[in-house]
Short mmCIF file of C-alpha atoms in Angstrom, two decimals:
data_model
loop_
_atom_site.label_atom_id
_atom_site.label_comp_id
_atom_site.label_asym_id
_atom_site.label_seq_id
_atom_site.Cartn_x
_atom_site.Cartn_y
_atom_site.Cartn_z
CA UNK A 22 18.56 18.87 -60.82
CA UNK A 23 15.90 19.23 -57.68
CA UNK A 24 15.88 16.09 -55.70
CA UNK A 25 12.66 15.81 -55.52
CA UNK A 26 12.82 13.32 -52.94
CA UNK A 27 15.22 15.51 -50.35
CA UNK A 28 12.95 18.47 -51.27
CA UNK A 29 9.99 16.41 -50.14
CA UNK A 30 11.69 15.43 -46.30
CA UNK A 31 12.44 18.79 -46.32
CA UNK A 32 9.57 20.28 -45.85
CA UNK A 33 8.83 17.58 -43.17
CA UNK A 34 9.53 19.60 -40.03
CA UNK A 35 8.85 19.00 -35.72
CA UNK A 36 6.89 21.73 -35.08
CA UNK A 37 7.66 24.10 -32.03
CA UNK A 38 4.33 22.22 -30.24
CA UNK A 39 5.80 19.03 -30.70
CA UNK A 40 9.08 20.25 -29.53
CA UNK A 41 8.06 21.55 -26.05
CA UNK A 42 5.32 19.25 -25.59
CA UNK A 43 8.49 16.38 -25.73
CA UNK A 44 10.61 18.15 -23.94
CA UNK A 45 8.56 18.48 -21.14
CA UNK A 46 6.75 14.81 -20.91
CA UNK A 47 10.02 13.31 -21.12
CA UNK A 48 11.40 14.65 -17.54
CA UNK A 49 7.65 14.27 -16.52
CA UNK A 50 8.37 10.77 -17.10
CA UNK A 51 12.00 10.35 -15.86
CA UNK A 52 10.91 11.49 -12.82
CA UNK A 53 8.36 8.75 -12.24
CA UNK A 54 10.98 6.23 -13.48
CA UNK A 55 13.26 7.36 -10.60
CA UNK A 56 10.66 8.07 -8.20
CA UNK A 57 9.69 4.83 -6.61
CA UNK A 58 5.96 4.31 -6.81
CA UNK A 59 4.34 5.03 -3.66
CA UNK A 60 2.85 1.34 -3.31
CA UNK A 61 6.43 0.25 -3.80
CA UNK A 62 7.30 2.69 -1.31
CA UNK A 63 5.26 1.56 1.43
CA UNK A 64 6.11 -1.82 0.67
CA UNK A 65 9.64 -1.40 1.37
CA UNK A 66 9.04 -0.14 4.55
CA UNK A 67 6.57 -2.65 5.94
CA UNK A 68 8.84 -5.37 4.58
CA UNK A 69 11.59 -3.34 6.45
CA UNK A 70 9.31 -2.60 9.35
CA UNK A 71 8.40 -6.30 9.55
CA UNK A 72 12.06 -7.33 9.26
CA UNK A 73 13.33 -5.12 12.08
CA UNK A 74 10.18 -6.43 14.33
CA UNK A 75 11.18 -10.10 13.36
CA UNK A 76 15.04 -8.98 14.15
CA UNK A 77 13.81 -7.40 17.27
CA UNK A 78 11.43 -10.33 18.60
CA UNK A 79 14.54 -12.53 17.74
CA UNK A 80 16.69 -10.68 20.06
CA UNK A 81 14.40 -10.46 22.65
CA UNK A 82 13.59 -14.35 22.74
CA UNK A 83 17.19 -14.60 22.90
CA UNK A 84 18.22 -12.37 25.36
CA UNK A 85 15.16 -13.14 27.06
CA UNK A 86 16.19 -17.04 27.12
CA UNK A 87 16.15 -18.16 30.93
CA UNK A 88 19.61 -20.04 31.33
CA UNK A 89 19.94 -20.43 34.90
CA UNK A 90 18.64 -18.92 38.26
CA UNK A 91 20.27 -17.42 41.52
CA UNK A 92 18.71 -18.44 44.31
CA UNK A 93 19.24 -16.58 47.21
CA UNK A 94 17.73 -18.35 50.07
CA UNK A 95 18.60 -15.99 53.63
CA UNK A 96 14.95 -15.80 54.13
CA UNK A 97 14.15 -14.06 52.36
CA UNK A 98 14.27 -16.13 49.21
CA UNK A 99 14.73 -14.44 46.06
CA UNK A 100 15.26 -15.94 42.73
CA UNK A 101 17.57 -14.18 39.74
CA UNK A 102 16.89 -15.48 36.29
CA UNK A 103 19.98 -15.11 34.49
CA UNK A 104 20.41 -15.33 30.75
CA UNK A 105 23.04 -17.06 28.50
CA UNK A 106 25.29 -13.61 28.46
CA UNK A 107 25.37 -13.91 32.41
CA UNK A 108 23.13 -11.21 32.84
CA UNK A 109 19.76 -10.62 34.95
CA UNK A 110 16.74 -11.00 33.67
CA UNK A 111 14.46 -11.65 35.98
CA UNK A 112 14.28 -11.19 40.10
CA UNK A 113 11.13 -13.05 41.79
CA UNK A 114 10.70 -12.84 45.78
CA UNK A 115 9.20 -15.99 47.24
CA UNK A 116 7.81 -14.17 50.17
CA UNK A 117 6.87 -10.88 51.78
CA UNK A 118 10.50 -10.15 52.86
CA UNK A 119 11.83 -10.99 49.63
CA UNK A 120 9.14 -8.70 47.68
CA UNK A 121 9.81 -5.88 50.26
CA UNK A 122 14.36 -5.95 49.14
CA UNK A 123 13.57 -6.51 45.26
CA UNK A 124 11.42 -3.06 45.79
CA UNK A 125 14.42 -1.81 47.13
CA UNK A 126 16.76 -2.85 44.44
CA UNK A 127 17.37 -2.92 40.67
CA UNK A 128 19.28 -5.72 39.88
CA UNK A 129 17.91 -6.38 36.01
CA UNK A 130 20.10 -6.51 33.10
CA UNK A 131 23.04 -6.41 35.32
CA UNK A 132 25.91 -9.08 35.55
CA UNK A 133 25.30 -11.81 37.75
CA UNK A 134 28.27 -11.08 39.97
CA UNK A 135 26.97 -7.55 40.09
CA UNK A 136 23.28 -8.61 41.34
CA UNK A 137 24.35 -11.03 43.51
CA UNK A 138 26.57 -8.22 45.51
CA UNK A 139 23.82 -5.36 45.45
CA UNK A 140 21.63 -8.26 46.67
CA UNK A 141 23.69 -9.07 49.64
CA UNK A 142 24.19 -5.98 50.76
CA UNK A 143 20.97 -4.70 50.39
CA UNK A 144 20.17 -8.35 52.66
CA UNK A 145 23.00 -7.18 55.36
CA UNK A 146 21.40 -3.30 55.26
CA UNK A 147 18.09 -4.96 56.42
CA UNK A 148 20.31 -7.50 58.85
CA UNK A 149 18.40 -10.47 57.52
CA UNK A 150 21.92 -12.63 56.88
CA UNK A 151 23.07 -12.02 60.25
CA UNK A 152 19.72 -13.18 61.20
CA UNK A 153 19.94 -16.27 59.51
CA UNK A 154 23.03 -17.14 58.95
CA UNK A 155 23.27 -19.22 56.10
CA UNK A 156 23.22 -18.25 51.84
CA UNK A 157 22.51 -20.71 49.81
CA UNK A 158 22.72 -20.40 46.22
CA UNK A 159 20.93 -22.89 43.08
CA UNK A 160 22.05 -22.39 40.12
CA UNK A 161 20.01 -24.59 37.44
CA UNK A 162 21.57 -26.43 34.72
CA UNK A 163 20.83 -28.92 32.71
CA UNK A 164 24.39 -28.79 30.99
CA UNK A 165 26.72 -29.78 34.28
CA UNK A 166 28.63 -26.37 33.31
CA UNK A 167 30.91 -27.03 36.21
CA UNK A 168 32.92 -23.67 35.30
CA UNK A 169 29.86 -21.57 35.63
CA UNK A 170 29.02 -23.11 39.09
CA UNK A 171 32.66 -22.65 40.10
CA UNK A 172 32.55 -19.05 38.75
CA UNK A 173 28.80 -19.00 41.04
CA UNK A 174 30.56 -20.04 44.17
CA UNK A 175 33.22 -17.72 44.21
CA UNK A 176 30.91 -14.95 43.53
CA UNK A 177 28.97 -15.74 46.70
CA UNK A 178 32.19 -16.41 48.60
CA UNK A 179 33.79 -12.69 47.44
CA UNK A 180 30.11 -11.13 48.29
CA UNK A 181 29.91 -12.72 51.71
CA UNK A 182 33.69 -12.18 52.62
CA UNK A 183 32.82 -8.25 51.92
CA UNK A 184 29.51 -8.21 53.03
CA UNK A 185 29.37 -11.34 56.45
CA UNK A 186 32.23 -12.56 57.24
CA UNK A 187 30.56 -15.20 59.48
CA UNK A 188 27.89 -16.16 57.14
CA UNK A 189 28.27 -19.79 55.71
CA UNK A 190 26.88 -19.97 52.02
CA UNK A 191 26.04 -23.45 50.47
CA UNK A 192 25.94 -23.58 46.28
CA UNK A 193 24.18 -26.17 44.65
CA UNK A 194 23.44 -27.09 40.94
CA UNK A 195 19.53 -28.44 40.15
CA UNK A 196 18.51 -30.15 37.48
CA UNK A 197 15.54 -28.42 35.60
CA UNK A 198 13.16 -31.05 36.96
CA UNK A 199 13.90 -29.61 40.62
CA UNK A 200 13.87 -26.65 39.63
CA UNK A 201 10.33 -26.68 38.41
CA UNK A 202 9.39 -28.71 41.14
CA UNK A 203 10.30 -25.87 43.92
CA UNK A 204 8.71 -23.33 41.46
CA UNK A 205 5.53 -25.26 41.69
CA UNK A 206 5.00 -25.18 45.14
CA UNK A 207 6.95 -21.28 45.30
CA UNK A 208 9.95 -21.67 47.13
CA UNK A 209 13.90 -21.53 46.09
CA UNK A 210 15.03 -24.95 44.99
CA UNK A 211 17.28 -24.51 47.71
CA UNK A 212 14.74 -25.22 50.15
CA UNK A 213 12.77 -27.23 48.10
CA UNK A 214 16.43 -29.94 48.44
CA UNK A 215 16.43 -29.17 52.10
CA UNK A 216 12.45 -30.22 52.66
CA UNK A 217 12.90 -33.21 50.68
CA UNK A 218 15.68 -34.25 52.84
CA UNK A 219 13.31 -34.02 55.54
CA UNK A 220 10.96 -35.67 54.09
CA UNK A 221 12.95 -38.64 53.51
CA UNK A 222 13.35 -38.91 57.25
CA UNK A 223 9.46 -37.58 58.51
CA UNK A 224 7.21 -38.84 55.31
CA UNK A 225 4.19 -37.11 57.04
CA UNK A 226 5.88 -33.79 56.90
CA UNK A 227 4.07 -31.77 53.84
CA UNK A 228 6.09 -28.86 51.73
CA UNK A 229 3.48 -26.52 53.10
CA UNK A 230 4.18 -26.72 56.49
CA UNK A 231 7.77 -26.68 55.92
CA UNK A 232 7.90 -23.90 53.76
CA UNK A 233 7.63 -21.08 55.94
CA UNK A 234 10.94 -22.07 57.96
CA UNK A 235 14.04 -21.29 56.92
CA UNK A 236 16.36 -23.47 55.89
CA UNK A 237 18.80 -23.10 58.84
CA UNK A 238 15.48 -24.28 60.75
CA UNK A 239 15.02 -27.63 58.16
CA UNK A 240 18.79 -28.88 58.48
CA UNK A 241 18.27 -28.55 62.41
CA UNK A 242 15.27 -30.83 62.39
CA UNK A 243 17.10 -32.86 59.52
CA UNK A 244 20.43 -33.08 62.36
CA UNK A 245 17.86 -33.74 65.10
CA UNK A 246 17.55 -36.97 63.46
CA UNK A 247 20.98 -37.65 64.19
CA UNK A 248 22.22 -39.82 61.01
CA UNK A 249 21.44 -37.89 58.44
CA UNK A 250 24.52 -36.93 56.54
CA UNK A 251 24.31 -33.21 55.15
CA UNK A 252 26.16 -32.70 52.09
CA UNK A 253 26.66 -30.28 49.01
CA UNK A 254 24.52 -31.69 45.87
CA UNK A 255 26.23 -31.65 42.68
CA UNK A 256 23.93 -32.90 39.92
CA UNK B 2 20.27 11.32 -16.46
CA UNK B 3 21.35 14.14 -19.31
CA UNK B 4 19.78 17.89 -18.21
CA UNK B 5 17.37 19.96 -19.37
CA UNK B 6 19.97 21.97 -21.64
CA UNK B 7 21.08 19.14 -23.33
CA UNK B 8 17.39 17.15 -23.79
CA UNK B 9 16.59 21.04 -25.14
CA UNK B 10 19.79 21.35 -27.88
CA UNK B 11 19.14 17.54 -28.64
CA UNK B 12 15.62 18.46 -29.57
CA UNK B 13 17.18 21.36 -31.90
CA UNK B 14 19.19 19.34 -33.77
CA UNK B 15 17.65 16.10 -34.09
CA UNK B 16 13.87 16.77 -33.75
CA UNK B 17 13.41 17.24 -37.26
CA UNK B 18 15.29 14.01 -38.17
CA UNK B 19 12.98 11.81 -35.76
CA UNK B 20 10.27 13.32 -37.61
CA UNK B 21 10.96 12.50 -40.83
CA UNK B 22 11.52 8.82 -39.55
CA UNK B 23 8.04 9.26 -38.11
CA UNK B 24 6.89 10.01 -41.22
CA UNK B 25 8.10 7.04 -42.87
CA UNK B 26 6.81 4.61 -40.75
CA UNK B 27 3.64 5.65 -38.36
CA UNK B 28 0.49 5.98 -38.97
CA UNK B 29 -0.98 9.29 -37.17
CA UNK B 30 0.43 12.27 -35.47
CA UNK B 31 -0.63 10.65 -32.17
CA UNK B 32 2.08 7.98 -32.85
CA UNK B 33 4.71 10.17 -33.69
CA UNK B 34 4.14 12.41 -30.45
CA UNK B 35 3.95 9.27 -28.14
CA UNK B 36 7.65 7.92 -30.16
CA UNK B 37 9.04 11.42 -29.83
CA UNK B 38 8.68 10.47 -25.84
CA UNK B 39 10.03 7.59 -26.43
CA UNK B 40 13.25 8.33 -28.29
CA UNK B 41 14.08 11.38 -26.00
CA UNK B 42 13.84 9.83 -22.88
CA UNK B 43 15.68 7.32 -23.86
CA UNK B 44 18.47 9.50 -24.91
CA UNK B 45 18.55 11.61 -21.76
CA UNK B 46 18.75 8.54 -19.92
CA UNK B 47 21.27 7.36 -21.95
CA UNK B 48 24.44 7.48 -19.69
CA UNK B 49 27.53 6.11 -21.89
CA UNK B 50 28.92 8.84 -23.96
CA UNK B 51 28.57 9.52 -27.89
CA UNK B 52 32.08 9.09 -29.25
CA UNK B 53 30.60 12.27 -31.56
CA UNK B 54 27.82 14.03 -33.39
CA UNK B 55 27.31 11.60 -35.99
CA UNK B 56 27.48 8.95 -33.73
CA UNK B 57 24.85 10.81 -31.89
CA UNK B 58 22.72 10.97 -34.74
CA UNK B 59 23.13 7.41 -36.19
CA UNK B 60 22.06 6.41 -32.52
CA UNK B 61 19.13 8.29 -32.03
CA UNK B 62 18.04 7.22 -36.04
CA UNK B 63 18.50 3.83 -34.74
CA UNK B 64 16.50 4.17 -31.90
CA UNK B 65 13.76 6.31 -33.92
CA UNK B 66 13.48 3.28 -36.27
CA UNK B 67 12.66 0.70 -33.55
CA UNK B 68 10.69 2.75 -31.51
CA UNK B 69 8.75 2.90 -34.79
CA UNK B 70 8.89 -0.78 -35.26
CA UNK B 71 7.18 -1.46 -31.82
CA UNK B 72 4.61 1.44 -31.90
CA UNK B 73 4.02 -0.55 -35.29
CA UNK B 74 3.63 -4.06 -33.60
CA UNK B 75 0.56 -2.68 -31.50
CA UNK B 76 -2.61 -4.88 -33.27
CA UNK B 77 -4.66 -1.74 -32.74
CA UNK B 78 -3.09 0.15 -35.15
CA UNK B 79 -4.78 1.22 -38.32
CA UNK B 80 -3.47 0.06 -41.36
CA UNK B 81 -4.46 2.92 -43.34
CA UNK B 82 -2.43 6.02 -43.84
CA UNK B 83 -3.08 9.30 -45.08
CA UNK B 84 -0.32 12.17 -45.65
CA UNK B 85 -3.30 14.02 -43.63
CA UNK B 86 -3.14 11.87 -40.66
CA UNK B 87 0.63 11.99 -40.68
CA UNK B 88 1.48 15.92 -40.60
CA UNK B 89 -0.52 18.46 -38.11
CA UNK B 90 -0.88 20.99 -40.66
CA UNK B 91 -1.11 19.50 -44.56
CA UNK B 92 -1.63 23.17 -46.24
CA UNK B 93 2.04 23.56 -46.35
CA UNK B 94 2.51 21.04 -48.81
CA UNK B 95 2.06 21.36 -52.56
CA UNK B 96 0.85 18.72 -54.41
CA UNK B 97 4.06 17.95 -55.68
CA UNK B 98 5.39 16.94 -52.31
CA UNK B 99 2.65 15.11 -51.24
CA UNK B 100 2.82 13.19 -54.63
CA UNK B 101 6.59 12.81 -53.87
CA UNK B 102 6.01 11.79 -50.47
CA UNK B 103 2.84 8.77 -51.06
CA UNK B 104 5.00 7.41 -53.56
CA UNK B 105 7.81 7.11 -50.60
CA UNK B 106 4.67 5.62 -48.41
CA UNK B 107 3.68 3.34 -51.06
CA UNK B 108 7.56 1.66 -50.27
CA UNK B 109 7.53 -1.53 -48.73
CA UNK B 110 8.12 -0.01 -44.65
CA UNK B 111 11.56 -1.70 -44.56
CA UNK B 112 12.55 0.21 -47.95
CA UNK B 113 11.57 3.70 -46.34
CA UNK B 114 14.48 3.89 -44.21
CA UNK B 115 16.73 3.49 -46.77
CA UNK B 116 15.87 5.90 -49.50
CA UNK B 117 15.70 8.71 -46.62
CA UNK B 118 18.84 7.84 -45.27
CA UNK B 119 20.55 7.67 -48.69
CA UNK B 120 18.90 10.78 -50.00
CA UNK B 121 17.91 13.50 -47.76
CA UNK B 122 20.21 12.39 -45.07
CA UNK B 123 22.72 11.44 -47.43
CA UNK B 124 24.67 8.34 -45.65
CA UNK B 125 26.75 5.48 -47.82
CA UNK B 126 25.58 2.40 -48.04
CA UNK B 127 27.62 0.88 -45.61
CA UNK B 128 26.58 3.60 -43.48
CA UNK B 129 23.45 2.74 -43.49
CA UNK B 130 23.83 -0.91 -43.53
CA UNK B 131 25.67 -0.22 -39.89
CA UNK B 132 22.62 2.16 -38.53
CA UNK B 133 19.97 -0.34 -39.88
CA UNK B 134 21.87 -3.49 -38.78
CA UNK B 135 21.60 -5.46 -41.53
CA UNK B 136 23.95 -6.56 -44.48
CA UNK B 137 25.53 -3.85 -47.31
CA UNK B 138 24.26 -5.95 -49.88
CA UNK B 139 20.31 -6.10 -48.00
CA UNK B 140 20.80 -2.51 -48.70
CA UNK B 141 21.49 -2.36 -52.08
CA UNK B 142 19.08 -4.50 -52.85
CA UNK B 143 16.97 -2.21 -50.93
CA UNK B 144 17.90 0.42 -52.27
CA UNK B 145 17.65 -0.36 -56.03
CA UNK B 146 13.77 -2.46 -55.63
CA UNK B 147 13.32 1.16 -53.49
CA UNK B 148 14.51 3.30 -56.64
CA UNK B 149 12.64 1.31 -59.55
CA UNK B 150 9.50 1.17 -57.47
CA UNK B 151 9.78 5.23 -56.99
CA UNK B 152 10.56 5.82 -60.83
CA UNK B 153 7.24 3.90 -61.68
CA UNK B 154 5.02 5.79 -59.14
CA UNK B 155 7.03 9.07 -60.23
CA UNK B 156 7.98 8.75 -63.24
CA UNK B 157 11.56 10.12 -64.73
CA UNK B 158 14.59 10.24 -62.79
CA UNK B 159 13.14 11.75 -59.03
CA UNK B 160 16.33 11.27 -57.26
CA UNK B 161 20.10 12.69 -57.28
CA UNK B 162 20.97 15.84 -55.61
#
């Protein structure tokens, strides 16, 4: 007997239409399953874009982060801004002469050590140490990181036993409040300690009119005074 | 994702099967194209392997069903259906078939399945009760409310190979 019933779904076919027409929309729509949607797309990469700035501007403010300074006070007076991975990051001249060896040198990004030697070199090719004769070097902390002004001094010391053998070099550690002090009125803390000295002895003296002499010049007036005890400042 | 060869011999063997399931439950040929999507993408982006061809087939009958089911669940669906609406081209159909085929319609949806699977497709019971998910004894009951139902509408004995 005809089953009527399979007969019936028998003649129940997918047309050839139907067939293509599938077989077709379905990789139509794969593909835009797999492709990521342009919106998406371009949301990715700003968020990546953003992400890498954000990483980048991190960096930078931490690289960038001013952990001590050099201060290099021959006359000329030049200040190194150093960063926590004992690198350069920043050379300022406090005067003319210092402006004129900074053009002469590139001393950013490099180790301290490094700097400070190009530096005095570049200061005995222009014979302003012999000039002079006296280095003195700040280095600002506010942590007492006795190691690092240890590590400062002997840096100096190697330089000047290479470069001026004669030269004396004085190293001191500021306190931040110093520091910004002598950047106030534009001159190396160095000098800045040096004035104030004076001005502990002459009151009337101003940093103005002190400024332009060397600090060789200062501690002469300072011994002129006769009691004045000069001494290395640890803070 | 499977390739174009294989989406194309799926198509060959199964398309007609997915249509009869179409036939069962939707209500217009614009239904059954947009679930003929459905099902096939699914299966060439169906990674795992089929242990075999009938598990092949009961898998892509399963999926047919609920891919039915939810093109169902849409509130903007008509509730009316025609054997017109359902097939592109009626002509082919004598009235016999069409008779045979409202009285299938007339079925309760969930009873539809069943008396397709058992007779043109010819799966057991428990066969069926595994594709469908639900209990042998669902089925039978199914199956026998299914067969009364169809000898009142048809008269006789319709069914039997």
């Amino acid at each position: 007997m005809e089953n009527r019933i399979y007969d019936a779904f028998e003649k129940i076919k997918a047309d050839e239409e139907l067939r293509q027409d599938t077989l077709k929309g379905i990789y139509e729509k794969a593909n835009k399953k797999h492709r990521i949607p342009l919106r998406r797309a371009f949301a990715a990469v700003c968020a990546s874009l953003f992400l890498v700035g954000i990483a980048g501007v991190l960096l930078q403010r931490v690289y960038y982060a001013e952990n001590g300074y050099i201060d290099i006070d021959v006359n000329p007076s030049i200040e190194l801004t150093i960063n926590r991975f004992d690198r350069i990051i920043d050379a300022h001249a406090y005067n003319e002469d210092g402006r004129q060896i900074l053009n002469q040198v590139n001393l950013k990004h490099k180790p301290y050590d490094d700097a400070v030697n190009t530096l005095l070199r570049e200061l005995k090719s222009q014979e302003y140490i012999i000039r002079d004769g006296l280095v003195s070097a700040t280095l600002r902390t506010d942590w007492k990181e006795e190691e690092r002004l240890r590590n400062l001094e002997d840096t100096v010391a190697d330089s000047l036993k290479e470069t001026h053998s004669s030269v004396k070099q004085e190293i001191y550690a500021v306190d931040s409040v110093t520091k910004d002090h002598a950047h106030e009125e534009n001159i190396s803390p160095a000098k800045y300690i040096v004035i104030s000295e004076l001005q502990e002895l002459e009151p009337e003296r101003s940093i103005e009119e002190c400024k332009s002499h060397t600090i060789t010049e200062i501690r002469e007036e300072i011994h002129s005074h006769g009691n004045h005890n000069d001494s290395k400042k640890h803070d | 994702m499977k390739n174009e060869q294989e989406a194309s011999q799926a198509i060959e063997k199964y398309a007609d099967t997915v249509r009869r399931i179409c036939f069962v439950h939707l209500k217009n040929y614009h239904d059954v194209e947009d679930v003929f999507q459905e099902v096939f993408l699914k299966y060439i982006l169906h990674d795992a392997p089929f242990n075999n061809e009938n598990h092949e087939k009961a898998w892509l009958i399963r999926v047919t069903v609920n891919a039915c089911k939810d093109n169902l669940k849409n509130v903007f669906k008509k509730r009316v259906t025609s054997i017109h609406e359902l097939v592109k081209e009626p002509s082919y159909m004598d009235e016999y078939t069409q008779e045979t085929l409202e009285a299938v319609l007339k079925l309760p949806q969930k009873y539809r399945d069943v008396i397709y699977l058992f007779y043109y497709e010819g799966y057991t019971v428990a066969e069926i009760s595994e594709i469908l998910g639900k209990k042998e004894n669902t089925i039978y009951t199914w199956l026998s409310r299914a067969r009364l139902q169809l000898k009142t509408d048809l008269g006789g004995e319709p069914y039997g190979k």
